[in-house]
Tab-separated table of C-alpha atoms in Angstrom:
chain	number	residue	atom	x	y	z
N	1	GLN	CA	-188.001	82.978	-65.204
N	2	VAL	CA	-184.341	82.098	-64.766
N	3	GLN	CA	-181.563	84.347	-63.516
N	4	LEU	CA	-177.932	83.674	-64.430
N	5	VAL	CA	-174.767	85.083	-62.862
N	6	GLU	CA	-171.336	84.444	-64.390
N	7	SER	CA	-168.041	84.745	-62.558
N	8	GLY	CA	-164.378	83.839	-62.897
N	9	GLY	CA	-163.232	86.141	-65.684
N	10	ARG	CA	-159.855	87.850	-65.278
N	11	LEU	CA	-156.593	88.736	-66.996
N	12	VAL	CA	-154.463	85.700	-67.867
N	13	GLN	CA	-151.368	85.104	-69.988
N	14	ALA	CA	-151.442	83.160	-73.234
N	15	GLY	CA	-151.180	79.435	-72.596
N	16	GLY	CA	-152.833	79.723	-69.211
N	17	SER	CA	-156.084	78.279	-67.910
N	18	LEU	CA	-159.248	79.689	-66.405
N	19	ARG	CA	-162.577	78.306	-65.203
N	20	LEU	CA	-165.778	80.277	-65.548
N	21	SER	CA	-168.865	79.544	-63.475
N	22	CYS	CA	-172.525	80.340	-64.029
N	23	VAL	CA	-175.056	79.971	-61.239
N	24	ALA	CA	-178.724	79.659	-62.173
N	25	SER	CA	-181.602	80.629	-59.929
N	26	GLY	CA	-185.324	81.140	-60.231
N	27	ARG	CA	-187.672	78.701	-61.915
N	28	THR	CA	-185.254	75.872	-62.591
N	29	GLY	CA	-187.443	73.000	-61.449
N	30	LYS	CA	-186.403	71.062	-64.522
N	31	ASN	CA	-182.838	70.914	-65.713
N	32	ILE	CA	-182.334	73.562	-68.366
N	33	ASP	CA	-180.181	73.500	-71.465
N	34	MET	CA	-177.268	75.912	-71.149
N	35	GLY	CA	-174.595	77.452	-73.300
N	36	TRP	CA	-171.667	79.830	-73.340
N	37	PHE	CA	-171.235	82.655	-75.840
N	38	ARG	CA	-168.572	85.331	-76.178
N	39	GLN	CA	-168.367	88.778	-77.692
N	40	GLY	CA	-165.269	90.830	-78.475
N	41	PRO	CA	-165.255	94.622	-78.991
N	42	GLY	CA	-167.259	95.549	-82.083
N	43	LYS	CA	-168.022	91.900	-82.871
N	44	GLU	CA	-171.122	89.750	-82.811
N	45	ARG	CA	-171.936	87.357	-80.004
N	46	ASP	CA	-170.508	83.970	-81.008
N	47	PHE	CA	-171.260	80.468	-79.791
N	48	VAL	CA	-168.630	78.766	-77.630
N	49	ALA	CA	-170.143	75.643	-76.047
N	50	ALA	CA	-173.451	74.131	-74.940
N	51	ILE	CA	-174.691	71.301	-72.750
N	52	THR	CA	-178.072	69.595	-72.465
N	53	GLY	CA	-180.062	69.714	-69.248
N	54	ASP	CA	-179.091	66.205	-68.181
N	55	GLY	CA	-175.448	66.734	-69.152
N	56	SER	CA	-175.494	63.866	-71.627
N	57	THR	CA	-174.574	65.871	-74.717
N	58	THR	CA	-172.116	68.706	-75.294
N	59	PHE	CA	-171.363	70.933	-78.271
N	60	TYR	CA	-168.334	73.087	-79.069
N	61	ALA	CA	-167.316	75.710	-81.566
N	62	ASP	CA	-164.479	74.521	-83.802
N	63	SER	CA	-162.248	77.292	-82.466
N	64	VAL	CA	-162.304	75.884	-78.917
N	65	LYS	CA	-162.498	72.115	-79.445
N	66	GLY	CA	-159.803	70.323	-77.509
N	67	ARG	CA	-159.138	73.366	-75.329
N	68	PHE	CA	-162.444	74.168	-73.605
N	69	THR	CA	-164.726	71.847	-71.644
N	70	ILE	CA	-168.297	72.582	-70.574
N	71	SER	CA	-169.768	70.745	-67.595
N	72	ARG	CA	-172.540	71.132	-65.047
N	73	ASP	CA	-173.460	70.303	-61.482
N	74	ASN	CA	-177.237	70.281	-61.341
N	75	ALA	CA	-177.276	69.848	-57.560
N	76	LYS	CA	-175.608	73.268	-57.360
N	77	ASN	CA	-177.482	74.741	-60.343
N	78	THR	CA	-174.119	75.612	-61.846
N	79	VAL	CA	-172.504	75.250	-65.261
N	80	TYR	CA	-168.761	75.575	-65.819
N	81	LEU	CA	-166.477	76.401	-68.709
N	82	GLN	CA	-162.930	75.137	-68.235
N	83	MET	CA	-160.619	76.986	-70.611
N	84	ASN	CA	-157.103	75.683	-71.264
N	85	SER	CA	-154.320	76.763	-73.619
N	86	LEU	CA	-155.822	80.226	-73.837
N	87	LYS	CA	-154.968	82.428	-76.805
N	88	PRO	CA	-155.181	86.224	-77.221
N	89	GLU	CA	-158.053	85.685	-79.666
N	90	ASP	CA	-160.078	84.189	-76.798
N	91	THR	CA	-160.307	87.674	-75.276
N	92	ALA	CA	-163.975	88.614	-74.953
N	93	VAL	CA	-166.888	89.075	-72.615
N	94	TYR	CA	-168.238	85.603	-71.914
N	95	TYR	CA	-171.978	85.155	-71.423
N	96	CYS	CA	-173.887	82.278	-69.899
N	97	ALA	CA	-177.219	81.462	-71.521
N	98	ALA	CA	-180.094	79.085	-70.754
N	99	ASP	CA	-183.326	77.848	-72.231
N	100	HIS	CA	-186.059	75.408	-71.292
N	101	GLY	CA	-185.207	73.018	-74.098
N	102	PHE	CA	-183.292	74.154	-77.162
N	103	LEU	CA	-183.437	72.320	-80.440
N	104	PHE	CA	-180.291	70.340	-81.219
N	105	SER	CA	-180.183	71.984	-84.620
N	106	THR	CA	-180.048	75.501	-83.150
N	107	TYR	CA	-177.877	75.152	-80.038
N	108	ASP	CA	-175.297	77.522	-81.549
N	109	ARG	CA	-177.748	80.371	-82.158
N	110	ALA	CA	-178.063	83.137	-79.582
N	111	ARG	CA	-181.762	83.520	-80.371
N	112	SER	CA	-182.363	79.961	-79.131
N	113	TYR	CA	-181.743	81.056	-75.536
N	114	ASN	CA	-184.280	83.033	-73.523
N	115	TYR	CA	-182.136	83.749	-70.459
N	116	TRP	CA	-178.765	85.503	-70.268
N	117	GLY	CA	-176.235	86.473	-67.636
N	118	GLN	CA	-174.507	89.843	-67.384
N	119	GLY	CA	-171.193	88.613	-68.777
N	120	THR	CA	-167.694	88.243	-67.363
N	121	GLN	CA	-164.560	89.675	-68.973
N	122	VAL	CA	-161.742	87.362	-70.019
N	123	THR	CA	-158.555	89.007	-71.246
N	124	VAL	CA	-155.653	86.927	-72.569
N	125	SER	CA	-152.352	88.762	-72.908
N	126	SER	CA	-149.556	87.737	-75.262
């Protein structure tokens, strides 16, 4: 089992930047594939970004390409989401997710991840 705890969400103004962190604990003997998803009020949980266990490959939703960067520090069992040029439409609860090996073809599907954090709120004001 893997436990995930997100942090870093807060209120920011449009155009600002924010970095989210997700610390993994539990049975993480092998590097695990991880991703970020977000969910606005009354909306489905959408894919944001993902990174393979060794950090060699990253994936991004079209809506955040060029603005968000996912990275990881395996020595600290932590994955980060650096968010720049934030827009009001980025407002959502952001969730960290992990799995012991997702398929490259399904990295953007919530059902591909077995472990989830509690979420952290990001609010972007105009």
